[in-house]
XYZ file of N, CA and C in Angstrom:
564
model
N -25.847 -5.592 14.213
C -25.247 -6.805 13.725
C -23.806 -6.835 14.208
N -23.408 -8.078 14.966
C -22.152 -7.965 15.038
C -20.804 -8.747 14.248
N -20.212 -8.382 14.141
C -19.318 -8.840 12.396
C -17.549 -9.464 13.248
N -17.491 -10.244 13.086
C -16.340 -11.022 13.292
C -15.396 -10.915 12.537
N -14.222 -10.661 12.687
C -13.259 -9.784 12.068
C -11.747 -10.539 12.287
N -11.195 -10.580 11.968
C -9.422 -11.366 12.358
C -8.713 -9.681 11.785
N -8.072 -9.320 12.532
C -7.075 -8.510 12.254
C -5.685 -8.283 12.973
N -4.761 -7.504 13.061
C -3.620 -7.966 13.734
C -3.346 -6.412 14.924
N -2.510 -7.130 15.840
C -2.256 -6.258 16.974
C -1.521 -6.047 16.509
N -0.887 -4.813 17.345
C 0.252 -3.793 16.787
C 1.927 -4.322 17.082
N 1.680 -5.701 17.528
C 3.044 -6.307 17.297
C 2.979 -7.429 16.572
N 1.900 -7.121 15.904
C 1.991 -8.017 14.680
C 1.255 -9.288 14.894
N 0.318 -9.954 16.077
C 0.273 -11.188 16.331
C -1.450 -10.869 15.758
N -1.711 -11.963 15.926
C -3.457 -12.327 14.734
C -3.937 -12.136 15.866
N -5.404 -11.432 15.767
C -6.580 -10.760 17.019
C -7.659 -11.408 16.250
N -8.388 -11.786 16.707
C -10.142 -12.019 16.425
C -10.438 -10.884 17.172
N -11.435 -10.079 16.357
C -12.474 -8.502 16.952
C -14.172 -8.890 16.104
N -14.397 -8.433 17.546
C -15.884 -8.433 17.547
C -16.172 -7.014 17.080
N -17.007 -6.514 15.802
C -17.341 -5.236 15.401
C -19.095 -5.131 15.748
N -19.569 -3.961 16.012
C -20.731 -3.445 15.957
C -20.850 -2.858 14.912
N -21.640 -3.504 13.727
C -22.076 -2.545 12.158
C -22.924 -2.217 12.150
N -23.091 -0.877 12.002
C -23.987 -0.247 12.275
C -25.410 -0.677 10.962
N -25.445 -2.065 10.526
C -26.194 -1.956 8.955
C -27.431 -2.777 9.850
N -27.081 -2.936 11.216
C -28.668 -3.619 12.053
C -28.090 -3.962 12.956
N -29.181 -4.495 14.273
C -28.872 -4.406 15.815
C -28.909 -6.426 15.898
N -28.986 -7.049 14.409
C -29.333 -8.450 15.065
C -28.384 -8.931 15.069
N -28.218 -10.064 16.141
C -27.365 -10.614 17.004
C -26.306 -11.750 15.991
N -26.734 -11.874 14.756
C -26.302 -12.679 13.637
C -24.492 -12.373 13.729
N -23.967 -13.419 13.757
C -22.335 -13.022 13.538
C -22.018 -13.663 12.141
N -21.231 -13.095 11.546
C -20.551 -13.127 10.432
C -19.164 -13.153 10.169
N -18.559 -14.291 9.429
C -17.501 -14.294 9.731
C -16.557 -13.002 8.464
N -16.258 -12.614 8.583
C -15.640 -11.290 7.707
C -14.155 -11.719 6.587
N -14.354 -12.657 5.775
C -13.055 -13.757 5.581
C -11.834 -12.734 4.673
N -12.111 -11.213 3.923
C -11.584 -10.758 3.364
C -10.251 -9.899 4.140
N -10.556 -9.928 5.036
C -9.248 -9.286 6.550
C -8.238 -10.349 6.433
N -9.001 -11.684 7.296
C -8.486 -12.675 6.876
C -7.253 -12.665 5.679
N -7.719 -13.030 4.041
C -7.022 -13.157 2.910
C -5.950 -12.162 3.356
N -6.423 -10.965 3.238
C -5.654 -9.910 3.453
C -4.119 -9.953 4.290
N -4.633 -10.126 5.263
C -3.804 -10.355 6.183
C -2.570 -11.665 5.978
N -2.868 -12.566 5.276
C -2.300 -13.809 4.853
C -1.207 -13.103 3.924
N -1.998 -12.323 2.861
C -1.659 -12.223 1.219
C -0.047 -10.699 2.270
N -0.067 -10.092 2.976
C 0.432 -9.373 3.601
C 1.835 -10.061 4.134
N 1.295 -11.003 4.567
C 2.284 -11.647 5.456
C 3.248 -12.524 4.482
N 2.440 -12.963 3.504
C 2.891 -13.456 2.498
C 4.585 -13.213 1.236
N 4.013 -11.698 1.571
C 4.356 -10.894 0.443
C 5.481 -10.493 1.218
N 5.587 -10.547 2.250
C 6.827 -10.179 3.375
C 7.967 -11.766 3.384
N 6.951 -12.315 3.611
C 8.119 -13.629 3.664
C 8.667 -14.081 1.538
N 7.989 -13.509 1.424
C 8.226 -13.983 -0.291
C 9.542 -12.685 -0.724
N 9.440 -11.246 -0.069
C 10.818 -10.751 -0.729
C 11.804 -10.637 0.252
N 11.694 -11.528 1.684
C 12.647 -11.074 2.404
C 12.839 -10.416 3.409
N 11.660 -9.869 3.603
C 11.571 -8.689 4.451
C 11.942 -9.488 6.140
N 12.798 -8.878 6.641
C 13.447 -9.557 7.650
C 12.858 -8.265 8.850
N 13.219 -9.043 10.194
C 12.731 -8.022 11.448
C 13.064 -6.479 11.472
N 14.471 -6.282 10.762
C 15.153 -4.807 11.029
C 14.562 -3.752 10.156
N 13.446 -4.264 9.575
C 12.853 -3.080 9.177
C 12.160 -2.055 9.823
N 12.200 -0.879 9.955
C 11.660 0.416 10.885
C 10.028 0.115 10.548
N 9.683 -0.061 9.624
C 8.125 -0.060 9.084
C 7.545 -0.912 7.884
N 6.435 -1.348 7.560
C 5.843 -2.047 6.759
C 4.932 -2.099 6.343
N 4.701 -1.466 5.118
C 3.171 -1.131 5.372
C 2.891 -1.984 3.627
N 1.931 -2.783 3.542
C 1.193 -2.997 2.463
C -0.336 -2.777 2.240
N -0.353 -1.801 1.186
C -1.391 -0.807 1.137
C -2.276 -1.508 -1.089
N -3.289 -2.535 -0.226
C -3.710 -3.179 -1.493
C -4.992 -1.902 -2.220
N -5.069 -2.245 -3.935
C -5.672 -1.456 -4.016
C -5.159 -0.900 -5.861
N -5.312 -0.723 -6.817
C -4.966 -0.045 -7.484
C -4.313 1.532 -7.618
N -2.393 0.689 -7.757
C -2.140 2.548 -7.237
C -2.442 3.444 -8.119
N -1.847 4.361 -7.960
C -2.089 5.689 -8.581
C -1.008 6.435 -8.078
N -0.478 7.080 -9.233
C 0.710 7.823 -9.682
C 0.381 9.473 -8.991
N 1.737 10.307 -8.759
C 0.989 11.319 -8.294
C 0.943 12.201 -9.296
N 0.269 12.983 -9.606
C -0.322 13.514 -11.392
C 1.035 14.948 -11.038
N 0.491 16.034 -11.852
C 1.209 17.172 -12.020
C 0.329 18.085 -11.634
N 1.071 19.003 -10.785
C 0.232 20.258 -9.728
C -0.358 20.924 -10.629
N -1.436 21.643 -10.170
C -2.552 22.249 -11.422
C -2.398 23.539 -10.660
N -2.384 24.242 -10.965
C -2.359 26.106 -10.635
C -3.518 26.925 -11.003
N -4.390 27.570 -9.922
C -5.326 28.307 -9.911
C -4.800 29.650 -9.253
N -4.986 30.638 -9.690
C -4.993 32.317 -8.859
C -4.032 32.166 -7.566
N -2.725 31.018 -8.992
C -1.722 31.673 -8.129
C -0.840 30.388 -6.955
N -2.190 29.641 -7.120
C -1.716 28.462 -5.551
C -1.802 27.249 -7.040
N -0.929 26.265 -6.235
C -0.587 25.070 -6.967
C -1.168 23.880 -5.939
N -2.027 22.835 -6.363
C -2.684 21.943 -5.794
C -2.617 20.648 -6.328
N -2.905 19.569 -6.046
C -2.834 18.260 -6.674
C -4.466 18.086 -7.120
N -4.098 16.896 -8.529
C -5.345 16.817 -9.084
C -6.408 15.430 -8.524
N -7.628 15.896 -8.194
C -8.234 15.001 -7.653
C -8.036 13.741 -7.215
N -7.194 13.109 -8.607
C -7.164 11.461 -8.266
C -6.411 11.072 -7.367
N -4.847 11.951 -7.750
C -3.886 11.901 -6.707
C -4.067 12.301 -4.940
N -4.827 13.477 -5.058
C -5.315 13.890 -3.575
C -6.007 12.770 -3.011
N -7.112 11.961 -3.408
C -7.794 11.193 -3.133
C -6.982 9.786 -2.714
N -6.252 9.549 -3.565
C -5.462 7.858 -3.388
C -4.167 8.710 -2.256
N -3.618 9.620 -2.455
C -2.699 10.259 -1.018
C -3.834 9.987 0.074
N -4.621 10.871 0.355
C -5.607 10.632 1.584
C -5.725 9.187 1.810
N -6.044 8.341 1.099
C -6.532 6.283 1.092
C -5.362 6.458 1.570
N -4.042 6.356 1.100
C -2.830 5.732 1.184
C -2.284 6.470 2.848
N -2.712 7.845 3.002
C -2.515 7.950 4.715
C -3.075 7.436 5.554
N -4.528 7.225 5.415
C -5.672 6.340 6.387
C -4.774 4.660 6.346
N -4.832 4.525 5.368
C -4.403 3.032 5.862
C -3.212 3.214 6.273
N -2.228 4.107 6.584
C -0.687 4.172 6.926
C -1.216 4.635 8.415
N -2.111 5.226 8.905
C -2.523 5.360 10.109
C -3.514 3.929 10.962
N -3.604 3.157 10.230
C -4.471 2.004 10.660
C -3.238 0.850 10.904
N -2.551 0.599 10.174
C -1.430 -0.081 9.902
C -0.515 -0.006 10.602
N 0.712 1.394 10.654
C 1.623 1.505 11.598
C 1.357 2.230 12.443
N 1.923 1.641 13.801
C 1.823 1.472 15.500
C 2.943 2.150 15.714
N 4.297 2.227 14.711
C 5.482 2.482 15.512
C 5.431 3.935 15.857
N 7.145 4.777 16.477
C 6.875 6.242 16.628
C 6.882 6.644 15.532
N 7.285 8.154 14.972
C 7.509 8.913 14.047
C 8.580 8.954 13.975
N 9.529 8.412 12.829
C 11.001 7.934 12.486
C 10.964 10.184 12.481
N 12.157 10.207 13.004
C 13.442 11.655 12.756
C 14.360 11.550 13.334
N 15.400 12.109 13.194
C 17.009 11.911 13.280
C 17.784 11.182 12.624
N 17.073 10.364 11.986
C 17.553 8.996 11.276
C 17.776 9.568 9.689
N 18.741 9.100 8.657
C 18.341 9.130 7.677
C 18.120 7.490 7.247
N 16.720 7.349 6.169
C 15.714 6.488 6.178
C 16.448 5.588 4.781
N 16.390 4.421 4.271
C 16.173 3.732 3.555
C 14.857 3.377 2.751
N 14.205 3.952 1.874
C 12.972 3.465 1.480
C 12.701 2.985 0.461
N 12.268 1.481 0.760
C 11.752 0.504 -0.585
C 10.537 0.344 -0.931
N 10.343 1.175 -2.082
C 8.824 0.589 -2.890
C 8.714 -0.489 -3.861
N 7.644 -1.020 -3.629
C 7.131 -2.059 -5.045
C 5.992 -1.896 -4.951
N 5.954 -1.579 -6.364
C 4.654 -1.100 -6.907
C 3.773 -2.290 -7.931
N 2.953 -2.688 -7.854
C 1.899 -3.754 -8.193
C 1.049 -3.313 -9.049
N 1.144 -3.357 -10.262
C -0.020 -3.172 -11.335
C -0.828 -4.176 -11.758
N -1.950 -3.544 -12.067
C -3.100 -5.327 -13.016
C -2.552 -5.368 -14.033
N -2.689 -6.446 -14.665
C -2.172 -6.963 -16.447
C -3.719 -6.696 -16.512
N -3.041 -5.777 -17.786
C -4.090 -5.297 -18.707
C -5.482 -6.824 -18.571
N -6.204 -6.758 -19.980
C -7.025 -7.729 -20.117
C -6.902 -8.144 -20.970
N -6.446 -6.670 -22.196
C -6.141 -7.308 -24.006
C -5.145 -7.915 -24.050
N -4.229 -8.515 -23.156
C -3.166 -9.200 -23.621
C -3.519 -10.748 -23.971
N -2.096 -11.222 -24.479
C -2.471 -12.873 -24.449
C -2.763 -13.696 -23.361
N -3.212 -14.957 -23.030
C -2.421 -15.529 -22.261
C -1.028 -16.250 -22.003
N -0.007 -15.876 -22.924
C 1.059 -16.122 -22.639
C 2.137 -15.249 -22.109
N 1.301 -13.722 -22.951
C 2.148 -12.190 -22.159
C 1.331 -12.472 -20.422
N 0.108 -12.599 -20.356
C 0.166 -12.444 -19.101
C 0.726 -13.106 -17.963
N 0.722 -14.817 -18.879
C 1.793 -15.473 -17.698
C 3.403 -14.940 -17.812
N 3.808 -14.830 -18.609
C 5.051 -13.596 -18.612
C 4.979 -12.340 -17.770
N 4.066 -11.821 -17.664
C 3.525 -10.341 -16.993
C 3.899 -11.147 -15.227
N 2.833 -11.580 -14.911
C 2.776 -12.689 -13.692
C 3.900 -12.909 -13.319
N 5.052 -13.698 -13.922
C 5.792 -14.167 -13.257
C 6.676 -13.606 -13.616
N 7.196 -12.263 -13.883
C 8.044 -11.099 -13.987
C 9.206 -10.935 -14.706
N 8.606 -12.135 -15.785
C 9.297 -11.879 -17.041
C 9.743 -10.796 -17.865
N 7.823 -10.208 -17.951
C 7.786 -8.727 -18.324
C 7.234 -7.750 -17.464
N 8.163 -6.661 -17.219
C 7.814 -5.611 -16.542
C 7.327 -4.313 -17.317
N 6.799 -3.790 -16.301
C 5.805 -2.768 -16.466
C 7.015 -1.379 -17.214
N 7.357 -1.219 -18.476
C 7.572 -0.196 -18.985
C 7.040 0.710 -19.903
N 5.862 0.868 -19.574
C 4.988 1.990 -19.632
C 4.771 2.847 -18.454
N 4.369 4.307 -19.523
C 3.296 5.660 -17.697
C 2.975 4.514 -17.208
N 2.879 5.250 -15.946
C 3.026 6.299 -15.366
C 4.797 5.752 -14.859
N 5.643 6.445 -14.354
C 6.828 6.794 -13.955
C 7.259 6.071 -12.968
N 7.929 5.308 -12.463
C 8.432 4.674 -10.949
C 8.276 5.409 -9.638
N 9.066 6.995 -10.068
C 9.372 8.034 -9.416
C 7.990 8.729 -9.100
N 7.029 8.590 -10.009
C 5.469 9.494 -9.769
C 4.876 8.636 -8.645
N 5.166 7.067 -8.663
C 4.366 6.692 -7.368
C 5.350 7.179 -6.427
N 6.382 7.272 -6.553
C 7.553 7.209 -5.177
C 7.050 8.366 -4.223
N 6.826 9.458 -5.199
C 6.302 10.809 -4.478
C 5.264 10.911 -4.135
N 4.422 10.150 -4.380
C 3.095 10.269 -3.818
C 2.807 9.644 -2.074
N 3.962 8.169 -2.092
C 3.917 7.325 -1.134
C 4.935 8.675 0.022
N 6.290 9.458 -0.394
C 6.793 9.717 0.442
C 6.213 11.175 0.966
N 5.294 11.623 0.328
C 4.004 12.483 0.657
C 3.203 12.338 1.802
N 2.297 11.172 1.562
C 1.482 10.517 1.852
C 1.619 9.946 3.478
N 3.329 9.623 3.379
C 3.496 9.077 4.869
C 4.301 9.991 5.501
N 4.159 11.130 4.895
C 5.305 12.016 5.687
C 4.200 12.289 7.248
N 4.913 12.699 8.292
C 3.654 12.910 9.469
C 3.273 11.411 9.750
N 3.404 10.603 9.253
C 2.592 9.218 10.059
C 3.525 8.444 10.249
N 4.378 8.150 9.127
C 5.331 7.100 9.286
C 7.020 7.684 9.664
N 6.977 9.220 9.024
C 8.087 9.690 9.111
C 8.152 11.113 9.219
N 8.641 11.860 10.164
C 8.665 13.003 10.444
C 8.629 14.432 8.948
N 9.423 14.010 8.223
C 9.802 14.704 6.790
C 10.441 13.732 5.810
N 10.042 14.168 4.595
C 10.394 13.148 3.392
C 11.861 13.680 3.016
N 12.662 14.717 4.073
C 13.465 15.075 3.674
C 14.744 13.897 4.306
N 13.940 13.287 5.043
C 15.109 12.673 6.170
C 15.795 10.927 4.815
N 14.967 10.758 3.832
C 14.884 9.519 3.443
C 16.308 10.284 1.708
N 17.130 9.168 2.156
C 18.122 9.392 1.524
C 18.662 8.447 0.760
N 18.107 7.243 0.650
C 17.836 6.022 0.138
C 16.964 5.347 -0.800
N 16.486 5.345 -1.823
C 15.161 4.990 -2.146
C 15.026 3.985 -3.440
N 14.188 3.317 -3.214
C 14.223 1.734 -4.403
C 13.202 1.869 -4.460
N 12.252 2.578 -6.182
C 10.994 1.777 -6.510
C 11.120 1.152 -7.612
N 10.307 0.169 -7.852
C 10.389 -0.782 -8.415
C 9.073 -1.266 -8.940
N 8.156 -1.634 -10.483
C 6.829 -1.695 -10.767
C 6.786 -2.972 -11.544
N 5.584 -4.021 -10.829
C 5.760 -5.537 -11.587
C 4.236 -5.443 -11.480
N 3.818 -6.439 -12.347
C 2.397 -6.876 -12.787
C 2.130 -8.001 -11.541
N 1.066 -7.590 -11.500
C 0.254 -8.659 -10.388
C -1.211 -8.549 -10.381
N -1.936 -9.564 -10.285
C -3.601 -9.796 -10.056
C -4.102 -8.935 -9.014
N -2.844 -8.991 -7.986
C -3.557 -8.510 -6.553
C -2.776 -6.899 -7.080
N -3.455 -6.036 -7.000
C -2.454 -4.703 -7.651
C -2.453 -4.288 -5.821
N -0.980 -3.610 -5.708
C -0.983 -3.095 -4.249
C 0.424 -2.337 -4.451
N 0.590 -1.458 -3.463
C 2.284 -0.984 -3.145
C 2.776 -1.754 -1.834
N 3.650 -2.058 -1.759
C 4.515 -2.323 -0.794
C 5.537 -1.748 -0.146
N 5.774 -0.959 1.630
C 6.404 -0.043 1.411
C 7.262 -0.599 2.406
N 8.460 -0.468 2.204
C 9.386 -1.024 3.354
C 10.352 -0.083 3.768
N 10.361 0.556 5.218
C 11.346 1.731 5.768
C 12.126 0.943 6.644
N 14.067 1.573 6.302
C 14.570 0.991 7.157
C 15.841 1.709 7.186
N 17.144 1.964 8.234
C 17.335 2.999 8.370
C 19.009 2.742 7.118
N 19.034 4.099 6.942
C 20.377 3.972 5.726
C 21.367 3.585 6.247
């Protein structure tokens, strides 16, 4: 089956791709419209805080985040706990699908997070249009700083040589439908 796809080249301009899925050999095309959204809701979210050309990198990584938990210690070695290992790994794959540029070093880095949570469900509908339009922010766990470390983990090696080089850093956690992080590198 071959699956019709819109996604973007690595300077950013809109591609139509023809995919081979492997779920059957018939000739049926399909148009794939969730790349699409994606890609809009991306571009979107860039022109909505500003994000201007001089940024080193950009990555918006949709998805329910996840905080990075507290190292668990077995016979001695200290490891991360499942959930966190798992959403680090997601959060490098798509930082390897996403950014094209080199591996930022020498530089010290500027790095801006925004972090995207769902509104609960038990709320009202008047906290949630408050929630929504960022009336009320997210001051509850998990920590600002627990996603921060997970993201400057996560992209160390792909986006940036060492998390030691980033000397700058803004996270920031608001309610949204679409839950996602937003990561913006740029130099201090």
């Amino acid at each position: 089956m071959r699956v019709k796809a819109l996604n973007r080249d690595p300077d950013g301009s809109l591609i139509h791709q023809h995919i081979n899925h492997p779920a059957g050999d018939d000739e049926e095309e399909i148009f794939w419209p969730s790349d699409t959204d994606r890609i809009r809701r991306e571009m979107e979210a860039y022109a909505a805080f500003g994000i201007r050309g001089n940024a080193l990198a950009r990555l918006v990584i949709h998805g329910e985040p996840v905080p990075a938990g507290r190292p668990r210690f077995s016979n001695g070695h200290a490891f991360d706990p499942k959930r966190s290992r798992d959403y680090k790994r997601f959060v490098g794959q798509e930082a390897k699908m996403k950014y094209h540029g080199p591996l930022l070093r020498n530089d010290p880095l500027k790095v801006d997070v925004k972090v995207y949570r769902h509104v609960q469900r038990s709320v009202s509908k008047v906290e949630r249009t408050r929630r929504i339009s960022g009336e009320h922010r997210p001051i509850v766990k998990p920590d600002a700083s627990n996603y921060l470390k997970l993201i400057e983990d996560a992209l160390t090696g792909i986006v940036w040589e060492d998390d030691n080089l980033i000397t700058d850093v803004s996270c920031s956690k608001y309610y949204s439908d679409e839950p996602r992080i937003e990561v913006t590198v740029t130099e201090a």
